Short mmCIF file of C-alpha atoms in Angstrom, two decimals:
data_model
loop_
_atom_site.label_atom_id
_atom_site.label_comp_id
_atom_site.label_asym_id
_atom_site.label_seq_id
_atom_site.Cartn_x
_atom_site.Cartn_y
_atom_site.Cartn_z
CA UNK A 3 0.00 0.00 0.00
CA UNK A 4 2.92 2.36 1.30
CA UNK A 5 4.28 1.78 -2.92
CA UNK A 6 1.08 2.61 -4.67
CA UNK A 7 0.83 5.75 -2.48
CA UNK A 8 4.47 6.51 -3.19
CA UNK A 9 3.73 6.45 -7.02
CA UNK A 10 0.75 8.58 -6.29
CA UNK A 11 2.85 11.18 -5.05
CA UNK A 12 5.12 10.92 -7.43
CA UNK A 13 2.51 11.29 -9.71
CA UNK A 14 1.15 14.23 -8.67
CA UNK A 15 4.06 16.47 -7.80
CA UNK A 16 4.92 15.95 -11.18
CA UNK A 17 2.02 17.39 -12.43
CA UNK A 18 1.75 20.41 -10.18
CA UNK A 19 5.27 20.57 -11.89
CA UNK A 20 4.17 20.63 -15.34
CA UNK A 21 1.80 22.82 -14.93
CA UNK A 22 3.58 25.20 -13.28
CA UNK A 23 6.25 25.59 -16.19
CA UNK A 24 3.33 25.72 -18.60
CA UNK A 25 2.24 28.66 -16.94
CA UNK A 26 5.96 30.20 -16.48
CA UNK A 27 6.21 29.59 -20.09
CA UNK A 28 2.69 31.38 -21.24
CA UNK A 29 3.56 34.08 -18.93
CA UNK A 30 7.19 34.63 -20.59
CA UNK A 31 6.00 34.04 -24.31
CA UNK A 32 3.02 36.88 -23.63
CA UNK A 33 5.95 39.34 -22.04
CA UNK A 34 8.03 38.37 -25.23
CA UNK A 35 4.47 38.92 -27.47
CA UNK A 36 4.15 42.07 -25.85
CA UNK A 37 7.82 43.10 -25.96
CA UNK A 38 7.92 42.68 -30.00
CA UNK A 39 4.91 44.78 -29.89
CA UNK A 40 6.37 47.33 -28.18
CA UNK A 41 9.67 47.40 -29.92
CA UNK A 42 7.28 47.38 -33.78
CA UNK A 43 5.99 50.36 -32.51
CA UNK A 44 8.64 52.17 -31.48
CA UNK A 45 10.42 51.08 -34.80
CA UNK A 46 7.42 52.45 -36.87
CA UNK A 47 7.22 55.88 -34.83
CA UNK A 48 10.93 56.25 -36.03
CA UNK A 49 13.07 55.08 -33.12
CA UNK A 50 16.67 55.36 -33.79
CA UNK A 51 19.37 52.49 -33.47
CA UNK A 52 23.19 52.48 -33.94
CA UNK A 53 25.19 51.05 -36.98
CA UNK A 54 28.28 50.81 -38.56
CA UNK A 55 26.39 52.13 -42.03
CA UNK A 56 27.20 55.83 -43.02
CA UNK A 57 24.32 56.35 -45.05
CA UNK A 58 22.24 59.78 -44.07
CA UNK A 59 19.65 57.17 -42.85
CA UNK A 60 22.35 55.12 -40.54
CA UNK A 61 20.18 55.67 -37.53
CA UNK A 62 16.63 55.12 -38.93
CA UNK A 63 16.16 50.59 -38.16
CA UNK A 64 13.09 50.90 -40.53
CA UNK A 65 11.81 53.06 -43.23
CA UNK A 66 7.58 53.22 -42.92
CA UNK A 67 5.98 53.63 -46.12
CA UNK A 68 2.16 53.78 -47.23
CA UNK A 69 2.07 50.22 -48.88
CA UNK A 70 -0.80 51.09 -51.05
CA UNK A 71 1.97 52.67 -53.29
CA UNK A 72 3.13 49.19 -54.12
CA UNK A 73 -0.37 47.79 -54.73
CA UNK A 74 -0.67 51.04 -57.24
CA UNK A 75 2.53 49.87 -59.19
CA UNK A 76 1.26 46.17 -59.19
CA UNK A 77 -2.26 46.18 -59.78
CA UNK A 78 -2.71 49.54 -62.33
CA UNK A 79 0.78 50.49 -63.61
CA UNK A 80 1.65 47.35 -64.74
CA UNK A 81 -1.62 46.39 -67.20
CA UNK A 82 -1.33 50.43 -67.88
CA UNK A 83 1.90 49.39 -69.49
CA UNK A 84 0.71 46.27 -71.48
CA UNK A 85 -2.22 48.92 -72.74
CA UNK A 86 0.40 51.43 -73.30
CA UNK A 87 2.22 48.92 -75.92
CA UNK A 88 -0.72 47.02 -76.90
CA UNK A 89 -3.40 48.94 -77.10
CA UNK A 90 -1.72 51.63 -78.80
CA UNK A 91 -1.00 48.63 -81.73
CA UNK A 92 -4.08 47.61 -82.15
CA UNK A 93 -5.40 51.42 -82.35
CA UNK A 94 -3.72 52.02 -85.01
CA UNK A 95 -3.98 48.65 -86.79
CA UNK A 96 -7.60 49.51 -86.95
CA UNK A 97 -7.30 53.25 -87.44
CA UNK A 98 -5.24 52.42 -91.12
CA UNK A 99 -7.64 49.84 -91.57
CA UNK A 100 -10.39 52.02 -91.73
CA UNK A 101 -8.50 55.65 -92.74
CA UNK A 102 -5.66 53.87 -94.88
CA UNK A 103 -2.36 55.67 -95.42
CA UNK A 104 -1.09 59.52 -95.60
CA UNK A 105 0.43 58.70 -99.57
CA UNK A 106 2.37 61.21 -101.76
CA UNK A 107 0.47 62.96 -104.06
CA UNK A 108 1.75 62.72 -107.41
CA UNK A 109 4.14 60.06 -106.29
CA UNK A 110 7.60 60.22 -105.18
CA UNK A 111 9.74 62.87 -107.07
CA UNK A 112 13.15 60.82 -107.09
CA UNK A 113 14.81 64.24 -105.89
CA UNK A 114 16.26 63.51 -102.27
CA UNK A 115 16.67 66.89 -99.65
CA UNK A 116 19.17 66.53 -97.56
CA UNK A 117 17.68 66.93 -94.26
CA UNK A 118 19.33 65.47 -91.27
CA UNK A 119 22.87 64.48 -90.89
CA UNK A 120 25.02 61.60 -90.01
CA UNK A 121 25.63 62.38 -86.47
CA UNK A 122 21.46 63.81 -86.32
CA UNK A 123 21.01 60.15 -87.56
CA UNK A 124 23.42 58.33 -85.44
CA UNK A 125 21.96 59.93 -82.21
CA UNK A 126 18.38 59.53 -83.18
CA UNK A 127 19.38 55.82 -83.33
CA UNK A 128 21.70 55.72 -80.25
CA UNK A 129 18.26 56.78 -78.14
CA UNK A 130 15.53 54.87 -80.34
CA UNK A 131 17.40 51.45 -80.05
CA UNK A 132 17.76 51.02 -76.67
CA UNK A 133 14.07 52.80 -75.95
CA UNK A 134 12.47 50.03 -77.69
CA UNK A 135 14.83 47.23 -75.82
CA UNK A 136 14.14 48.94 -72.25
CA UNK A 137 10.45 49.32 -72.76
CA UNK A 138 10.18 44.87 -73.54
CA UNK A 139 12.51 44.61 -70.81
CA UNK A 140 10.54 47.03 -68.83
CA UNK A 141 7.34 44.95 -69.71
CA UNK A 142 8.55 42.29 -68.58
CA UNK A 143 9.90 42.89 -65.44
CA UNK A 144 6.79 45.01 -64.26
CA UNK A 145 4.09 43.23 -65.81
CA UNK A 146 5.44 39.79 -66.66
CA UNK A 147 4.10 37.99 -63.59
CA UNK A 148 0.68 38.68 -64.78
CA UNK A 149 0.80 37.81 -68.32
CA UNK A 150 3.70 35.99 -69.58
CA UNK A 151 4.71 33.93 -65.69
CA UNK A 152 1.45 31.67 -66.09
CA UNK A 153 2.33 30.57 -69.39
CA UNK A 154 5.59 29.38 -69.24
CA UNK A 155 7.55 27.07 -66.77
CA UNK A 156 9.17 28.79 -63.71
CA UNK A 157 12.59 27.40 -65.32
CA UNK A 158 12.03 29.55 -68.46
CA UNK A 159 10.31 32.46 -66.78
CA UNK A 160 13.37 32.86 -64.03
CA UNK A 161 15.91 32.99 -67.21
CA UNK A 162 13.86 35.29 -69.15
CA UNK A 163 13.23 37.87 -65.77
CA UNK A 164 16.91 37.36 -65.68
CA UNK A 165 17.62 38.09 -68.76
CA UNK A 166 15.51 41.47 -69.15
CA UNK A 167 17.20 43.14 -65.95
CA UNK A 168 20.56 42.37 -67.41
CA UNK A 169 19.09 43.94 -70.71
CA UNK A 170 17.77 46.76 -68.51
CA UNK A 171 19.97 47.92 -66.52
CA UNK A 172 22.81 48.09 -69.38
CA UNK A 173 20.63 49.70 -71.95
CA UNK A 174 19.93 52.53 -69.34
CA UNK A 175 23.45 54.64 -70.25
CA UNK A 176 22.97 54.30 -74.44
CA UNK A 177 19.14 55.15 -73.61
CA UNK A 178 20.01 58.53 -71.06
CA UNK A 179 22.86 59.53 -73.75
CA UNK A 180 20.59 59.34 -76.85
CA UNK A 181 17.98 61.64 -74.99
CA UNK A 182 20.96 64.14 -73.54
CA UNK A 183 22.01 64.45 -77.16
CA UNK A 184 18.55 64.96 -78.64
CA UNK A 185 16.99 67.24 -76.18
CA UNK A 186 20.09 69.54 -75.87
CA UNK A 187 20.75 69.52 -79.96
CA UNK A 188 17.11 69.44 -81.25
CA UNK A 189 15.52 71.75 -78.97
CA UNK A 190 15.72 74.58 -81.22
CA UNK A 191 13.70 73.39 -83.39
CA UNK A 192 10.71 72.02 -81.51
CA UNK A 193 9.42 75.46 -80.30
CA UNK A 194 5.85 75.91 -80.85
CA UNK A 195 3.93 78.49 -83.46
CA UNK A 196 1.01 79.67 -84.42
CA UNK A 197 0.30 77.18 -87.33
CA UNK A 198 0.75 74.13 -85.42
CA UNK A 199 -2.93 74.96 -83.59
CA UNK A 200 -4.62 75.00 -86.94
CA UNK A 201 -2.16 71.34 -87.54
CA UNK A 202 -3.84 69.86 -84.74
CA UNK A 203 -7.22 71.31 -85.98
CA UNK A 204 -7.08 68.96 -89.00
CA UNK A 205 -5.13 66.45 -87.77
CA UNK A 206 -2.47 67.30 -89.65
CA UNK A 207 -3.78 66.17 -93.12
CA UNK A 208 -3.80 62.43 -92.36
CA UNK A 209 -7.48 61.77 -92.25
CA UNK A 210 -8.69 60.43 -95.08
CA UNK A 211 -12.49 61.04 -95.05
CA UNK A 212 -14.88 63.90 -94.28
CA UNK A 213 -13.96 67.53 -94.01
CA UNK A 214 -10.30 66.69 -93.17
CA UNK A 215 -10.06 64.60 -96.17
CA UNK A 216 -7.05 66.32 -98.49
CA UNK A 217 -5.65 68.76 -96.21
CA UNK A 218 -2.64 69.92 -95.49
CA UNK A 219 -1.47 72.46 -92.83
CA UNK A 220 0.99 74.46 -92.57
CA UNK A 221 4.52 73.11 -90.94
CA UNK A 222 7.88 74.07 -90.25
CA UNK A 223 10.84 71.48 -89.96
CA UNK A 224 8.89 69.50 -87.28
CA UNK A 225 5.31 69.46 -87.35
CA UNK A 226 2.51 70.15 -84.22
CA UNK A 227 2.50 66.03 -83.81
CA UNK A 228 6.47 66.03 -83.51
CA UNK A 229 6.80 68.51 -81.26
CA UNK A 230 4.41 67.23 -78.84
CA UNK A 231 6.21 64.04 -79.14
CA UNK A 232 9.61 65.49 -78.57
CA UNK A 233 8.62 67.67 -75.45
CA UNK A 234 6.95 64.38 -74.36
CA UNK A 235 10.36 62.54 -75.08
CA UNK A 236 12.17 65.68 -73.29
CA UNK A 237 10.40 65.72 -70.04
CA UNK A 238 8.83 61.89 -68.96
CA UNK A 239 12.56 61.15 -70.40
CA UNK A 240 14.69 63.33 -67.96
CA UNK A 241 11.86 61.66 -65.31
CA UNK A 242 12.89 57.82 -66.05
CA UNK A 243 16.84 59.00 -66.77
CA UNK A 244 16.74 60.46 -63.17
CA UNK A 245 14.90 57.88 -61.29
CA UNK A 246 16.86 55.49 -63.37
CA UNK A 247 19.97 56.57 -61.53
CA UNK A 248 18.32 56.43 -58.25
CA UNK A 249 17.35 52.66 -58.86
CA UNK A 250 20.67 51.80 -61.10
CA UNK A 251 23.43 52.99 -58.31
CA UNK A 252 21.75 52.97 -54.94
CA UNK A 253 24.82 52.65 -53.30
CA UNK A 254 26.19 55.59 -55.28
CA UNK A 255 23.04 57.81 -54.00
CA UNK A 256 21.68 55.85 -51.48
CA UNK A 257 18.53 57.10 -51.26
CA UNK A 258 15.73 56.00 -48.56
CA UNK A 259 13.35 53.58 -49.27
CA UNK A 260 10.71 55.95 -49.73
CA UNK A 261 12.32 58.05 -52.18
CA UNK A 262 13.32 54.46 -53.97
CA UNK A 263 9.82 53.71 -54.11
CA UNK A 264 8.87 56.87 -55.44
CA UNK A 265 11.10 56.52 -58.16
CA UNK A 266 10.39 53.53 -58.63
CA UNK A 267 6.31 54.42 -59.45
CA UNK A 268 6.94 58.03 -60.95
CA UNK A 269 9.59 55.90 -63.68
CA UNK A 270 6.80 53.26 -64.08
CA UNK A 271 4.35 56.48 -65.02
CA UNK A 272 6.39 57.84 -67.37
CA UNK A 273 7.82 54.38 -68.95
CA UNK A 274 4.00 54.28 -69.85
CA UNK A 275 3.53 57.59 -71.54
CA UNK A 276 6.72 57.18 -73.68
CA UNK A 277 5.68 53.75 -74.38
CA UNK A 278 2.18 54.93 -75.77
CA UNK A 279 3.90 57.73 -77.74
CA UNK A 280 6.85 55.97 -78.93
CA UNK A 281 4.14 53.31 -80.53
CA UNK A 282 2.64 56.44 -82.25
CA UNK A 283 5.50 57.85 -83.34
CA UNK A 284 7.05 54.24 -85.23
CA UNK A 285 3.69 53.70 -86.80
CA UNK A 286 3.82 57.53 -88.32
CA UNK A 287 7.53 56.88 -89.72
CA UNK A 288 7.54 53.48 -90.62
CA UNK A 289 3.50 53.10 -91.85
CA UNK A 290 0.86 56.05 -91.74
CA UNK A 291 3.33 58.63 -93.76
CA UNK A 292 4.49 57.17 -96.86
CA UNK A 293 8.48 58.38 -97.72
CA UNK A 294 8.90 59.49 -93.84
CA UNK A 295 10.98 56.42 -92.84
CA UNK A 296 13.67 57.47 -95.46
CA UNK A 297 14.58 60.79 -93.12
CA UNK A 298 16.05 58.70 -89.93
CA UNK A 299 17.92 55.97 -92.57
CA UNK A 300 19.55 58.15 -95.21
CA UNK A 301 18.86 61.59 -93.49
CA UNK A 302 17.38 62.71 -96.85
CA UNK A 303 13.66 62.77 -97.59
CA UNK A 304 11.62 63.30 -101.18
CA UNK A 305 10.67 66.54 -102.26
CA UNK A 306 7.46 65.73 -102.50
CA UNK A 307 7.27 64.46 -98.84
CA UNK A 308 8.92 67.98 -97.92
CA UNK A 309 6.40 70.14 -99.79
CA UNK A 310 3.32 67.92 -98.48
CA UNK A 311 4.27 67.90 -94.95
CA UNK A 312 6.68 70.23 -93.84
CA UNK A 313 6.06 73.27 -96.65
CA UNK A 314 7.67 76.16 -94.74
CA UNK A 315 10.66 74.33 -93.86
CA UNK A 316 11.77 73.64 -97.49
CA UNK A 317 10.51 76.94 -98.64
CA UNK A 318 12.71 78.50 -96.06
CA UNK A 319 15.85 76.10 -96.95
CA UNK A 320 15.19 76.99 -100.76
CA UNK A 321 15.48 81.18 -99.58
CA UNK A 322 17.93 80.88 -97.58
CA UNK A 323 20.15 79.13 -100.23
CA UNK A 324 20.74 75.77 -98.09
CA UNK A 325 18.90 73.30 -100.07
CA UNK A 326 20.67 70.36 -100.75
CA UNK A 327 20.08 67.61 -102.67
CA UNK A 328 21.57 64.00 -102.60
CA UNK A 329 23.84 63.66 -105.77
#
C-alpha cells in the first residue's frame, strides 16, 4: 500500500510541476508577445538604433511607407503598361484599316533633300534602339508575372526575368545619352507656333475622309505632332533617366526607401507615356506617312514628302540658299 501511495505522489508532484512551467512559459512568451509589440511600434514611430552604415539614414532601423503605393505599381501600372504597348497597336492597326495611309500625291519625285545628318542620324538611333529594348525589358519585369509567368515554366520564366534586368539595366546609359544628345541639340527646333494649332485642328492632313479629307497644314521642320512628341520625349525622359539613376546605383546615391519607391512608381508612369507615344510615333515613320521612314535611314527625304508635310521648312531652306540635294 505504502508503494502505490508513493507512485501517487510521485505522480502528482509531477504534475503540479508541469503545470507550473506551462504557466511560467505562457507568462514569458506573452511578455516576449508584448515586448515585440512594443519594440514594432517604437520602430514604426521612427526610433533610432546604432550602426556601422554611413548612409544619411544610418540611424533610422526601418523606413515606414504607405504600402498602397506598391499595390498602385502592381495592380494599375503594370496592365497600364501592357495597354500602353498594346493597345496603342491595335489602335492604329484599326485606325489604317479604316483611314488607310497619308500617300504622296503625285508620287515620289526621285529628288532627295538633304535633311538630317550623319551624327542627327546616329543619335536619333543611339536613343531609339535602346528605348524600344528597355520598354520589352521594362514589360517584362513590371508586368510579366501577370501575363507571360502563367504561361511558361518557372525554369524559363526565371531565365527570361533574368535576362531582361541584365538587358535593362545596361541599356539605361545608351538610352540617357541618346535623350541628352537629342533634347540639348534638337531643342531649337521644336518650339511651338502659331500654325501648329490649326495642324492639330485637321489632324495634320492624315485623315482620309470627311472635311479633313485632303488637307494639309501648314509646318515648319517638325510638325505640331512632332513637337508634342519630342517635349513628351524631353520631359517623362529626364523623369525615367533620373529615377533610373536612383534605382541603377543605390549605393552611389543611397537614397531612402521611400524616395526608392517613389522613383520607382513616378519611372513606371512615365515608362508608360513614352511607351504609348513611342508606338505612335514608329507607326507615323515606318507606316501612316508614306516616304517618312527614309529621313532617320539616309537623313534625306523626297521633295514631294517635304512640300506635303513640312512646306515652310523647305521653302525657307530653298530662300535661304541651303537646299541640298543628294547627288
Amino acid at each position: 500500500m505504502n508503494k502505490w501511495f508513493k507512485h501517487i505522489g510521485i505522480a502528482i508532484a509531477l504534475l503540479f510541476s508541469v503545470t507550473a512551467f506551462a504557466h511560467d512559459g505562457a507568462e514569458h512568451e506573452h511578455d516576449a508577445q508584448a515586448n515585440n509589440g512594443q519594440i514594432w511600434s517604437q520602430l514604426k514611430a521612427g526610433a533610432e538604433g546604432y550602426t556601422t552604415s554611413t548612409s544619411e539614414f544610418h540611424a533610422q532601423p526601418i523606413n515606414t511607407y504607405d504600402l498602397r503605393v506598391l499595390e498602385l505599381r502592381s495592380d494599375l501600372l503594370a496592365p497600364a503598361l501592357m495597354a500602353a504597348l498594346f493597345g496603342m497597336i491595335i489602335i492604329f492597326i484599326v485606325f489604317i484599316k479604316v483611314n488607310g495611309i497619308s500617300k504622296l500625291h503625285g508620287g515620289f519625285s526621285g529628288k532627295l533633300v538633304y535633311r538630317w545628318s550623319k551624327f542627327d542620324v546616329s543619335i536619333h538611333w543611339l536613343g531609339a534602339i535602346p528605348c524600344l529594348l528597355l520598354i520589352l525589358t521594362g514589360l517584362t519585369l513590371l508586368a510579366g508575372r501577370f501575363f507571360f509567368q502563367p504561361y511558361i515554366g518557372e525554369g524559363l520564366w526565371s531565365n527570361l526575368v533574368y535576362a531582361a534586368k541584365q538587358v535593362h539595366d545596361f541599356m539605361a546609359i545608351p538610352f540617357m545619352l541618346g535623350w541628352a544628345l537629342m533634347t540639348a541639340l534638337w531643342a531649337k527646333n521644336q518650339l511651338p507656333k502659331m500654325y501648329d494649332v490649326k495642324w492639330m485642328m485637321v489632324v495634320g492632313g492624315y485623315i482620309n475622309f470627311g472635311p479633313f479629307k485632303g488637307k494639309h497644314p501648314d509646318a515648319g521642320f517638325a510638325n505640331a505632332g512632332e513637337k508634342l512628341w519630342f517635349w513628351a520625349f524631353a520631359v517623362f525622359g529626364l523623369v525615367i533617366s533620373a529615377s533610373g539613376m536612383l534605382l541603377l546605383f543605390p549605393n552611389l546615391f543611397e537614397p531612402s526607401r521611400t524616395l526608392s519607391l517613389i522613383a520607382l512608381v513616378l519611372h513606371s508612369v512615365s515608362a508608360i507615356i513614352i511607351t504609348a507615344f513611342s508606338i505612335v510615333h514608329i507607326f507615323m515613320a515606318t507606316v501612316m506617312s508614306e516616304g517618312g521612314m527614309e529621313c532617320m535611314v539616309s537623313g534625306y527625304c523626297d521633295e514631294t514628302w517635304a512640300t506635303q508635310h513640312h512646306n515652310l521648312w523647305f521653302d525657307e531652306i530653298k530662300e535661304n540658299g541651303t537646299l541640298k540635294y543628294k547627288e
